[in-house]
Tab-separated table of C-alpha atoms and ligand atoms in Angstrom:
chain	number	residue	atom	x	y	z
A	19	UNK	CA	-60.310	-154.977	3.718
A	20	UNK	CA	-61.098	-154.259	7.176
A	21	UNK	CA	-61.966	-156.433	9.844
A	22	UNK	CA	-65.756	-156.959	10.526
A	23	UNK	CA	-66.557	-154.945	13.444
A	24	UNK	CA	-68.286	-156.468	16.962
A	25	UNK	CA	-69.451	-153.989	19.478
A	26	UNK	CA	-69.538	-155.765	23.171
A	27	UNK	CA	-71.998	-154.495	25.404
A	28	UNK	CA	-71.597	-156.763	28.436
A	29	UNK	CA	-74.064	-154.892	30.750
A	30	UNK	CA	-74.748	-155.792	34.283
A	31	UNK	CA	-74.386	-158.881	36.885
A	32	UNK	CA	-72.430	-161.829	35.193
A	33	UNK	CA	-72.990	-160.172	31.802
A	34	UNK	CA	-69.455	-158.859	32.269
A	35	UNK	CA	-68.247	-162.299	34.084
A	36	UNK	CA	-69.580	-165.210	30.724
A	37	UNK	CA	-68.417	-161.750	28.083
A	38	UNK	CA	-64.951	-162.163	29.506
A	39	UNK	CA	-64.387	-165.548	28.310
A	40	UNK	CA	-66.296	-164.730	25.142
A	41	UNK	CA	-63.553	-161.982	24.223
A	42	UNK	CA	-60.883	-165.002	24.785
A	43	UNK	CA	-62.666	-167.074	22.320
A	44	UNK	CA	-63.051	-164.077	20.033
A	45	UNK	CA	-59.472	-163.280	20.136
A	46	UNK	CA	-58.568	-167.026	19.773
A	47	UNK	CA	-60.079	-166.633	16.091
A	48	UNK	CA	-58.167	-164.336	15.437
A	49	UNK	CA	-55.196	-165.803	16.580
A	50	UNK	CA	-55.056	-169.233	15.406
A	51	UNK	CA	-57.960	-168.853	12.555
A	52	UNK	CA	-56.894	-165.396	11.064
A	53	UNK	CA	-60.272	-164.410	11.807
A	54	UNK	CA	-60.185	-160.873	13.320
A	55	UNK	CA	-62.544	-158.528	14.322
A	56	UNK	CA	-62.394	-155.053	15.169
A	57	UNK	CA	-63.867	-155.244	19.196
A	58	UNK	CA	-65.418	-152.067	20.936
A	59	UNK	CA	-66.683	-152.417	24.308
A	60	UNK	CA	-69.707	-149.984	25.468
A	61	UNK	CA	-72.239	-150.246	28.229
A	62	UNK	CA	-76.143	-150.757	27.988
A	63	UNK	CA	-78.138	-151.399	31.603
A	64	UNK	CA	-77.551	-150.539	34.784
A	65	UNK	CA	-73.795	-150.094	34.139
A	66	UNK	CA	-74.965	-147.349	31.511
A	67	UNK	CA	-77.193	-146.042	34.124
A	68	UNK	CA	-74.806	-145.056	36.710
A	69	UNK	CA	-72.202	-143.472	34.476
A	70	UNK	CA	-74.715	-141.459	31.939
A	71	UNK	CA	-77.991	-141.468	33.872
A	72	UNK	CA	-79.757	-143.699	30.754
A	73	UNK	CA	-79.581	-147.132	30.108
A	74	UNK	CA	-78.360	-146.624	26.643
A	75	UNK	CA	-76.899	-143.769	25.569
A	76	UNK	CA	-77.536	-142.017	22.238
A	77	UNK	CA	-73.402	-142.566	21.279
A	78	UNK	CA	-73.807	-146.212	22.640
A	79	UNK	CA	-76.881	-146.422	20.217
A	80	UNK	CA	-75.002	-145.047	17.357
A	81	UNK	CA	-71.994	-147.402	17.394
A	82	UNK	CA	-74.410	-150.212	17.523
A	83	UNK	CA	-75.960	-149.439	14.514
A	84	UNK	CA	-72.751	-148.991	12.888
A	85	UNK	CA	-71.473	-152.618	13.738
A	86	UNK	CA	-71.124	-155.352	11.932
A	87	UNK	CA	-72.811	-157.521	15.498
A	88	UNK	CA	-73.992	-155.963	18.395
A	89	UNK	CA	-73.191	-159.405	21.469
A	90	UNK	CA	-74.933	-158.180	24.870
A	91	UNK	CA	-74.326	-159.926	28.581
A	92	UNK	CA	-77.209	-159.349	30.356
A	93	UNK	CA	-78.977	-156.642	31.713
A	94	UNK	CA	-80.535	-155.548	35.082
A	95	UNK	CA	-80.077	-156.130	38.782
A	96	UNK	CA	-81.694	-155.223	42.445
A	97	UNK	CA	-79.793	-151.736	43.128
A	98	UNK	CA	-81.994	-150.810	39.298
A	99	UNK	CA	-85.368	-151.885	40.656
A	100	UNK	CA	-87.007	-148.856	41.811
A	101	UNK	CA	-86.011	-146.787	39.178
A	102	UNK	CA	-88.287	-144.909	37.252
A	103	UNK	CA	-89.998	-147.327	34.201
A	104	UNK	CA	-87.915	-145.456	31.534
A	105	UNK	CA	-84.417	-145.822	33.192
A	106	UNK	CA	-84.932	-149.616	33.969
A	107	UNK	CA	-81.708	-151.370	32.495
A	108	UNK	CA	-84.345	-153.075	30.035
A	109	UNK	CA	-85.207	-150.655	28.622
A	110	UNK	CA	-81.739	-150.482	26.909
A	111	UNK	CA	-82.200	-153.693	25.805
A	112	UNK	CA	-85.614	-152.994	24.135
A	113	UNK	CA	-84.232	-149.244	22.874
A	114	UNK	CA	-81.711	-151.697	20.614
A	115	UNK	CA	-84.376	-154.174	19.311
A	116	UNK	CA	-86.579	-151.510	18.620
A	117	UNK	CA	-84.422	-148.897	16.680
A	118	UNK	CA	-82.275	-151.501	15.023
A	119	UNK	CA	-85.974	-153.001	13.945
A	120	UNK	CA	-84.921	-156.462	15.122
A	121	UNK	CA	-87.475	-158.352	13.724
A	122	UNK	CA	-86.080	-161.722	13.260
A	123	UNK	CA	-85.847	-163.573	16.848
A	124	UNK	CA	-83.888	-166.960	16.747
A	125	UNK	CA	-84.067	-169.378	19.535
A	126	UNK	CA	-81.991	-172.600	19.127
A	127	UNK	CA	-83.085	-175.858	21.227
A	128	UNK	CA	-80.598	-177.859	21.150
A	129	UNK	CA	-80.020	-180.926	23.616
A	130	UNK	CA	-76.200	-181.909	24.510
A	131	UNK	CA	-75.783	-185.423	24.790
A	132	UNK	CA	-74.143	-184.891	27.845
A	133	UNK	CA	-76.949	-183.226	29.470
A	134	UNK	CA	-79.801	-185.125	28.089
A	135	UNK	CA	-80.573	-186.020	31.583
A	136	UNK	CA	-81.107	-182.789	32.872
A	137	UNK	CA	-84.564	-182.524	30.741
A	138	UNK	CA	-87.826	-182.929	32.349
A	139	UNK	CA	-88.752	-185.232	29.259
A	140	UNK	CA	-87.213	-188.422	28.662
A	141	UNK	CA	-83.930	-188.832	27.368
A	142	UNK	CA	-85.000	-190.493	24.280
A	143	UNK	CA	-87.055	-188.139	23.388
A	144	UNK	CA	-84.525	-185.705	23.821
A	145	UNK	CA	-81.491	-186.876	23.103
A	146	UNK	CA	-79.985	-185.214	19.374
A	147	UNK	CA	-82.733	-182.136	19.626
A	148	UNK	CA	-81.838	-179.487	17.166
A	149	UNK	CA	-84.814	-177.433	16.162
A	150	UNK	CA	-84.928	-173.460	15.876
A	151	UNK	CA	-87.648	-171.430	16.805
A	152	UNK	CA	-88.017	-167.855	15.166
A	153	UNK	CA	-90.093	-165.596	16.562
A	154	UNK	CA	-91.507	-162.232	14.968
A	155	UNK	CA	-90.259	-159.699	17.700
A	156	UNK	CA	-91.460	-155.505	16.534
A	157	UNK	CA	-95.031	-156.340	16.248
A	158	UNK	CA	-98.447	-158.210	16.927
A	159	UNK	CA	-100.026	-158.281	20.679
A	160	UNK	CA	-97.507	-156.729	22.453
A	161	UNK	CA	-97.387	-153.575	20.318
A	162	UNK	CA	-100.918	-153.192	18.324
A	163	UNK	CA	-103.005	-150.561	18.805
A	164	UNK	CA	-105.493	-149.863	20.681
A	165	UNK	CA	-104.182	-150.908	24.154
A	166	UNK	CA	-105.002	-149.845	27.861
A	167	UNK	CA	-107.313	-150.488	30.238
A	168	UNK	CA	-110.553	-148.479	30.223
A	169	UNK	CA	-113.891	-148.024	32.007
A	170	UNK	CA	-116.502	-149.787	30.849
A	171	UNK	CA	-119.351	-147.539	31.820
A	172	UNK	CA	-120.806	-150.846	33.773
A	173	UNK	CA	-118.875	-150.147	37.293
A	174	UNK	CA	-116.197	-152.431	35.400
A	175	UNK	CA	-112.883	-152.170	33.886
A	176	UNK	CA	-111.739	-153.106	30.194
A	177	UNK	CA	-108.061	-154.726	29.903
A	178	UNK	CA	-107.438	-153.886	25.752
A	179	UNK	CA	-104.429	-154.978	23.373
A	180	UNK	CA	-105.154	-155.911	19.814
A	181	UNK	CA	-103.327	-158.597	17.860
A	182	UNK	CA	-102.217	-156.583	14.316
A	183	UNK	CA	-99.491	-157.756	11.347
A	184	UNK	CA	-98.912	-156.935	8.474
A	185	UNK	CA	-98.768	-158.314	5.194
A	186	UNK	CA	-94.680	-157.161	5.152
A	187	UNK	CA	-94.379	-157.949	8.884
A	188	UNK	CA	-95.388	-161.746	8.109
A	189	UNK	CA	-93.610	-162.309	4.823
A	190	UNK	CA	-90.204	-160.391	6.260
A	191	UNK	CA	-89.998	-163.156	9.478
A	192	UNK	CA	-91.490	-165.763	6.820
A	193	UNK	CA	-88.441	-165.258	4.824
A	194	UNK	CA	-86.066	-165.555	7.787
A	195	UNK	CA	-87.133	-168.435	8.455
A	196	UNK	CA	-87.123	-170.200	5.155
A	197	UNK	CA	-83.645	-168.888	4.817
A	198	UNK	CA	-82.783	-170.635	8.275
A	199	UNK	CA	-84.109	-173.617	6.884
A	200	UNK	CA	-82.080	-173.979	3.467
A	201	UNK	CA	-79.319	-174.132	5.566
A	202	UNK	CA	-80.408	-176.528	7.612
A	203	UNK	CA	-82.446	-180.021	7.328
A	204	UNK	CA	-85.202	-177.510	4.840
A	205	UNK	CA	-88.144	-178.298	6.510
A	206	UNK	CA	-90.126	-174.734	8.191
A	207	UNK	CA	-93.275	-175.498	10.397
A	208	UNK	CA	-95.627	-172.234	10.626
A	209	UNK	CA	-97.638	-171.828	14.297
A	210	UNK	CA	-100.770	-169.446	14.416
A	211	UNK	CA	-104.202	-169.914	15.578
A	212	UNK	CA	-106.259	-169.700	11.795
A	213	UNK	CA	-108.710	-171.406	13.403
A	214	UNK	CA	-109.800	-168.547	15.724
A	215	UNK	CA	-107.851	-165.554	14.957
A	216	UNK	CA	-107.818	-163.524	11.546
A	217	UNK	CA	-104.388	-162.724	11.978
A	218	UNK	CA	-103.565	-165.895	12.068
A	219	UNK	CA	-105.659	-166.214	8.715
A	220	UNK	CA	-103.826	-164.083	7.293
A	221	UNK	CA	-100.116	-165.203	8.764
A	222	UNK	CA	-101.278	-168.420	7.150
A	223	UNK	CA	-101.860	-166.975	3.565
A	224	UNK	CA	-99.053	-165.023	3.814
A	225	UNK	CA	-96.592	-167.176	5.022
A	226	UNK	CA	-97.808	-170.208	1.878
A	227	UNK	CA	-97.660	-167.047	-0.291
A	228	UNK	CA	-93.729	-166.199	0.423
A	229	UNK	CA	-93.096	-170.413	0.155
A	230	UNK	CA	-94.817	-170.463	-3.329
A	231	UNK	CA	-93.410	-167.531	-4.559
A	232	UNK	CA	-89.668	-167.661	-3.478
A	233	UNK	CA	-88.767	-170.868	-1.388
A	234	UNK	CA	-90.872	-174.031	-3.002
A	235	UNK	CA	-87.610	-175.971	-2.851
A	236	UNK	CA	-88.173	-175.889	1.415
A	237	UNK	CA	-90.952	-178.318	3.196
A	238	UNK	CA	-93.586	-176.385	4.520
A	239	UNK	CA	-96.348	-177.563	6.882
A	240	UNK	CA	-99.023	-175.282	9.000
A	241	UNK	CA	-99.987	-176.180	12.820
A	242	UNK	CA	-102.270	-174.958	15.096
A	243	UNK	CA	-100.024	-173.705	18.015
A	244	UNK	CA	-101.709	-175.006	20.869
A	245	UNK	CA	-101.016	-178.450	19.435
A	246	UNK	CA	-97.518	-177.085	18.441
A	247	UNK	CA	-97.420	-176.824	22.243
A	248	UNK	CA	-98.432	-180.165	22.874
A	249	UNK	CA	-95.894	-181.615	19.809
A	250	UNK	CA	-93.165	-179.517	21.456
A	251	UNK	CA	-93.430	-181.830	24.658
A	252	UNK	CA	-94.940	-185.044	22.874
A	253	UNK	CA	-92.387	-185.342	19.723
A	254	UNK	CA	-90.115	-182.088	19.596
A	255	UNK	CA	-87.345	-184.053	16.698
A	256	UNK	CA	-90.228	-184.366	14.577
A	257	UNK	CA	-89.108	-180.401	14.109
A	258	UNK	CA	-86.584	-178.485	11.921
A	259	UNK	CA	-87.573	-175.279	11.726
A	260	UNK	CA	-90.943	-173.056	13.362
A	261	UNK	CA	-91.515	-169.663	12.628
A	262	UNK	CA	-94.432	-167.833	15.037
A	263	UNK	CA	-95.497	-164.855	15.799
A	264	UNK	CA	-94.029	-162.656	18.744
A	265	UNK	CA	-97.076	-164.224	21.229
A	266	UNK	CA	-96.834	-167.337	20.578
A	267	UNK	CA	-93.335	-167.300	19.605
A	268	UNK	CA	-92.384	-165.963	23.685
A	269	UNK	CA	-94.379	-168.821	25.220
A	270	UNK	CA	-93.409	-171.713	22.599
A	271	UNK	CA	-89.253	-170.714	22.808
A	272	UNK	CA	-89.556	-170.723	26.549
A	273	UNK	CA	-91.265	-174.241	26.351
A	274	UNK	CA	-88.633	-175.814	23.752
A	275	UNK	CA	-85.813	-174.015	25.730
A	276	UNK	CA	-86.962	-176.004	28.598
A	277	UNK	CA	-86.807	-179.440	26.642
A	278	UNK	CA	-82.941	-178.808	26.856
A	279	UNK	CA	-82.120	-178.111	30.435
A	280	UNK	CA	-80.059	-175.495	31.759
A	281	UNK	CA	-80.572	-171.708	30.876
A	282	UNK	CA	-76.805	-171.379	31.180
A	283	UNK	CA	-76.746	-173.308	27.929
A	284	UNK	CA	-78.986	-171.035	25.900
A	285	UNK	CA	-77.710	-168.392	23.084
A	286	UNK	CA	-79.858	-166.177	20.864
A	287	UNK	CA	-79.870	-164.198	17.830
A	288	UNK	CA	-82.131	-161.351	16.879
A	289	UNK	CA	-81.437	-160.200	13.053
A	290	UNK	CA	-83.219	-157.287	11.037
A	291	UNK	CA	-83.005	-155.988	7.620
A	292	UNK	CA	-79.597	-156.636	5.848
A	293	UNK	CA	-77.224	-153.751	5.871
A	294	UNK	CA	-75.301	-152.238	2.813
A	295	UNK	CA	-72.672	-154.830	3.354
A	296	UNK	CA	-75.126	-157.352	3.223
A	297	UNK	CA	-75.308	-158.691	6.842
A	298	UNK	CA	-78.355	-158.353	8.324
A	299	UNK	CA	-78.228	-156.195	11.371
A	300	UNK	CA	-77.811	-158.360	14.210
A	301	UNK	CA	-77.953	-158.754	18.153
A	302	UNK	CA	-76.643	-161.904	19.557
A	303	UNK	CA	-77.027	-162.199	23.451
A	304	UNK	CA	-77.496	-165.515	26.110
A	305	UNK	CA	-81.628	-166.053	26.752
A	306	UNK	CA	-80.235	-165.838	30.601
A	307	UNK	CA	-80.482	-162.496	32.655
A	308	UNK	CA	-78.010	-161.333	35.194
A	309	UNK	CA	-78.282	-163.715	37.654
A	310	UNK	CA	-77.585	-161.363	40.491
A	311	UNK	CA	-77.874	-164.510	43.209
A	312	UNK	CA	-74.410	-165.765	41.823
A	313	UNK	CA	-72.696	-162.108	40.450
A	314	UNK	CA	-69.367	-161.382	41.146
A	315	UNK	CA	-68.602	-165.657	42.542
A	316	UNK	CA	-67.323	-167.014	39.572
A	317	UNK	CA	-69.643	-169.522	39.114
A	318	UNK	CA	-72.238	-168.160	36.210
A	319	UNK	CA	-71.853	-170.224	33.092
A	320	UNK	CA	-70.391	-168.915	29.972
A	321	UNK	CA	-71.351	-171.571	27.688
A	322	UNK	CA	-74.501	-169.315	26.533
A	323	UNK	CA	-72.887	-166.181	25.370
A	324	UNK	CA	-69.821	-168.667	23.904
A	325	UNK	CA	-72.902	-170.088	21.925
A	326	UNK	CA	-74.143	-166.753	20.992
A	327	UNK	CA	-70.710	-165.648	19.614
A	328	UNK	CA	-71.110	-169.102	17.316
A	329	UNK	CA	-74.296	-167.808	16.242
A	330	UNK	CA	-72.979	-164.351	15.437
A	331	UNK	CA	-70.314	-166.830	13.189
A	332	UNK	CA	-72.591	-168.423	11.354
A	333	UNK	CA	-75.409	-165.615	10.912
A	334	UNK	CA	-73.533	-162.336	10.502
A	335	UNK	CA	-69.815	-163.450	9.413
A	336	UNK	CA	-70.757	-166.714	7.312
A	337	UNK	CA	-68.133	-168.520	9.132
A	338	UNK	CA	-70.745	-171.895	9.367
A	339	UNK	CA	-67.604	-174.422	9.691
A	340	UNK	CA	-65.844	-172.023	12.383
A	341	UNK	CA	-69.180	-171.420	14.420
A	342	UNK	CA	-69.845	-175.781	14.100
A	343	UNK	CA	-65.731	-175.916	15.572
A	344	UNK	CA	-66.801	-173.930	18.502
A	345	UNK	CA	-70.086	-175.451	19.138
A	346	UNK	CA	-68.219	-178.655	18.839
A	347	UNK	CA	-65.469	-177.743	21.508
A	348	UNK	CA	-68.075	-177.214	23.770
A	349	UNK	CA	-70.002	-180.008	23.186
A	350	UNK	CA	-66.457	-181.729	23.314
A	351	UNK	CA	-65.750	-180.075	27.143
A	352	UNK	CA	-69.303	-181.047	28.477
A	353	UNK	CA	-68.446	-184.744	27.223
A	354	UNK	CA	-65.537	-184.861	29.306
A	355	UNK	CA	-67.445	-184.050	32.548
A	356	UNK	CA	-66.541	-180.322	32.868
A	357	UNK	CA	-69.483	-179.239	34.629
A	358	UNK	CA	-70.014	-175.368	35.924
A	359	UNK	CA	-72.731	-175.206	39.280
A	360	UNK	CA	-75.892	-175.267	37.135
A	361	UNK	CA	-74.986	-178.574	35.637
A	362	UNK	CA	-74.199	-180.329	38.176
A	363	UNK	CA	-76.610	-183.676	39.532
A	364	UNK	CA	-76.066	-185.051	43.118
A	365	UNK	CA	-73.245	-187.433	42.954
A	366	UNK	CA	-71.123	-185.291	40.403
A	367	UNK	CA	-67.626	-183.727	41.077
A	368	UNK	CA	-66.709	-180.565	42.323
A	369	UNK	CA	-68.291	-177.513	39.617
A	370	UNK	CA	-65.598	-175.818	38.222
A	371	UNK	CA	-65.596	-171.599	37.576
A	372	UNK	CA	-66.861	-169.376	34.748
A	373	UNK	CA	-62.943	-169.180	34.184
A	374	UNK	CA	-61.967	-172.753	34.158
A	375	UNK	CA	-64.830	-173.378	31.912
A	376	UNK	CA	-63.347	-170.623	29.398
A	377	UNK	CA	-59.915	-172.746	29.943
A	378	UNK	CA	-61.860	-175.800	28.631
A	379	UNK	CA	-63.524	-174.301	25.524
A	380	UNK	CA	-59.849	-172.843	24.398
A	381	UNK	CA	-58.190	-176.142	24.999
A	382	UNK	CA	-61.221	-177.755	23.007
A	383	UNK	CA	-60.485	-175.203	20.704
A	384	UNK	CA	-57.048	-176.020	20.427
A	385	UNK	CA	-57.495	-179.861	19.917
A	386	UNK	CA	-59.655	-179.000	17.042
A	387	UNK	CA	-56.920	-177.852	14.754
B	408	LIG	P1	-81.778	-164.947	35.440
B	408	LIG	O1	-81.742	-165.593	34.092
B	408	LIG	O2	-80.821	-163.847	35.654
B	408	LIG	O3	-81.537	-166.069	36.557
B	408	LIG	C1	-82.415	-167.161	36.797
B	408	LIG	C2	-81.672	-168.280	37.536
B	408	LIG	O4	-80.772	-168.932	36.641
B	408	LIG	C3	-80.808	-167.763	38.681
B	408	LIG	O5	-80.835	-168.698	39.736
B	408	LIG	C4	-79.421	-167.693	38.096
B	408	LIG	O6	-78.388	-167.850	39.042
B	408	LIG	C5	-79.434	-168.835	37.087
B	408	LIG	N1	-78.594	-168.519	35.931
B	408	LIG	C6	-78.889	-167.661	34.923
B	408	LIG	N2	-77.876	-167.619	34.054
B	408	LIG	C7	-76.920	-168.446	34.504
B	408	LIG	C8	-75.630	-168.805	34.036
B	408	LIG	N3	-75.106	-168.309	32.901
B	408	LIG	N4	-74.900	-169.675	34.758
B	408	LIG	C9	-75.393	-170.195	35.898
B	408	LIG	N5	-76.619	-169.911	36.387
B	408	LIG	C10	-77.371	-169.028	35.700
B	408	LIG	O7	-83.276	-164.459	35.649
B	408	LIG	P2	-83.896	-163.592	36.855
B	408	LIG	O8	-83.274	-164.017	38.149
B	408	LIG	O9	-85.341	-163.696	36.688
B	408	LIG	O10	-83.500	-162.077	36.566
B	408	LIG	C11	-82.351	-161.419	37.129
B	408	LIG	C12	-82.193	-160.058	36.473
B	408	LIG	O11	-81.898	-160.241	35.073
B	408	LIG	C13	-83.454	-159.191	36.517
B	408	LIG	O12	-83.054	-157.857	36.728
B	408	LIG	C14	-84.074	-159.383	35.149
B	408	LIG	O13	-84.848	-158.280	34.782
B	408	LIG	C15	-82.846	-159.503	34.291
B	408	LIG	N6	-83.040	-160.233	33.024
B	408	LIG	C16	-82.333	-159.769	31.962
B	408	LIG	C17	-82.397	-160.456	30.762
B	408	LIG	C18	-81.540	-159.967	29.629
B	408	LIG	O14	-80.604	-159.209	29.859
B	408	LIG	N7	-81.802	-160.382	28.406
B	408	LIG	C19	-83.179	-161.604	30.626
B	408	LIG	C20	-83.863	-162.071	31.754
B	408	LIG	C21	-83.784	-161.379	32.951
């Protein structure tokens, strides 16, 4: 059989720098695990800009939709900013979410023990986090129709967007997150606001309809998502599982990301409709951007796209125990005090680079055997 295929896009700023020591971990696998993958590299953002005048190209697009996992860098940068809307770096990023219908949005929170201190929130309260938040990403407020802003025959002006889903557009992010759950601690918490909103009615109905109908075995509760918010900061363990809507779902992953620390700690995973082969399509990139105040010094963190590679594991290749090894050999490395510039704390040692930090996770790596 062949090997799964990964296509690399690692885009602009330290996209490149953290993907680098991603493709060492990626060809550790398939060294000392006999995991292999077939690895094309492509660009997407500015780096696409300057060689084909688009920030994706049509070929670029193609191959992505052919491969098994899609694992992005980051996009954008300063030299891109005036550029026409259009040709913005971005809008690569969005051109793949949107024609590989990524629907599926899945942010971990998870809090190292070796950086509980770095949350705003007490370390107790912190300490052991591991919740996941998926968010619906193709539709509600930020695509519905109508939208705009409008005279309003008074001497005003009318700012529109309409909040819209779907019966299918609930139950198909309903399900991802039910499966989510099974394989974790089974317990899926569902954010609208019923109480105001009739799309959130209905996200309600829908979402007890898919959990009655094909997941009864997984705890479900319901919760109003402004006190979500408030939970999020009050008692975030109390959590397994939450599944929102795109909304609610940007401002509530943003908050939990926050419980953990550092954004040079966070991965992602967006997934769609399963392929012929059974994996769901599937983009897996850091929530970071391209940090163009540290590009090109060696010092951006890898440990999010590393972590994005272990979700690619566990969600496209069903490699669970191999995606928990590398999660563990970084958990392992921050233990031992390797620390890159964003984590360190007055009083620590000198940071070490985006390389030496790769040099840790493959030595964690091999001590795992
Ligand atoms: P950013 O995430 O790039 O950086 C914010 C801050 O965090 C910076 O101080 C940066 O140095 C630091 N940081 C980020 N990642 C880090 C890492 N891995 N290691 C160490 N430090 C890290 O956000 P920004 O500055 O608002 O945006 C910069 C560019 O990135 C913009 O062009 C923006 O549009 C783009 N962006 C892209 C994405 C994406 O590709 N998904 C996401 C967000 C922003």
């Amino acid at each position: 059989m062949a090997n799964p295929s990964l296509l690399i896009l690692p885009g602009d700023g330290i996209g490149p720098e953290v993907m680098t020591e991603v493709e060492r971990v990626i060809a550790w696998f398939g060294e000392k695990r006999g995991l292999a993958f077939d690895v094309s590299t492509d660009l997407v953002g500015g780096a696409a800009y300057d060689k084909h005048g688009t920030p994706l190209s049509d070929a670029t697009m193609a191959a992505a939709q052919d491969a098994d996992a899609v694992l992005l860098g980051a996009v954008g940068g300063p030299a891109y900013d005036d550029l026409d809307f259009s040709l913005k770096p971005e809008r690569g990023l969005l051109r793949l979410r949107k024609e590989m219908d990524l629907f599926s949005n899945l942010r971990p929170a998870q809090c190292f023990d070796a950086l509980a201190d770095f949350s705003s929130l007490k370390k107790d309260i912190v300490a052991g986090l591991d919740i996941m938040i998926v968010r619906e990403l193709t539709s509600g407020v930020y695509f519905g129709e109508p939208r705009g802003i409008q005279d309003d025959n008074e001497g005003g002006r009318v700012g529109v967007n309409t909040q819209r889903y779907t019966t299918n557009e609930i139950r198909r992010v309903a399900r991802s997150a039910f499966e989510l759950a099974r394989r974790r601690s089974n317990k899926v918490c569902s954010m609208e606001k019923a109480n105001v909103m009739e799309s959130g009615i209905l996200w309600r109905e829908e979402v007890q309809w898919v959990h009655d109908n094909e997941y009864p075995d997984v705890e479900l509760s319901h919760m109003y998502a402004d006190n979500g918010a408030m939970q999020l900061v009050r008692a975030p363990k109390q959590f397994d599982v939450i599944v929102t809507d795109n909304l609610f779902g940007d401002i509530l992953s943003d908050c939990a990301a926050m419980l953990t620390g550092s954004l040079g700690m966070l991965p992602s995973a967006s997934l769609g409709a399963p392929m012929e082969n059974g994996r769901p399509k599937a983009l897996y990139e850091p929530v970071h951007g391209s940090a163009p105040d540290i590009a090109g010094q060696g010092k951006a963190n890898p440990c999010a796209c590393v972590l994005s590679f272990a979700m690619a594991l566990r969600y496209s290749f069903d490699q669970g125990d191999e995606a928990a090894r590398l999660e563990g050999a970084v958990q392992k490395v921050l233990a031992d005090g390797v620390r890159t510039a964003d984590l360190m704390q007055s009083g620590d040692a000198e940071p070490v680079s985006t390389t030496d930090m790769g040099d840790a996770i493959l030595a964690a790596l091999d001590d795992s055997l």
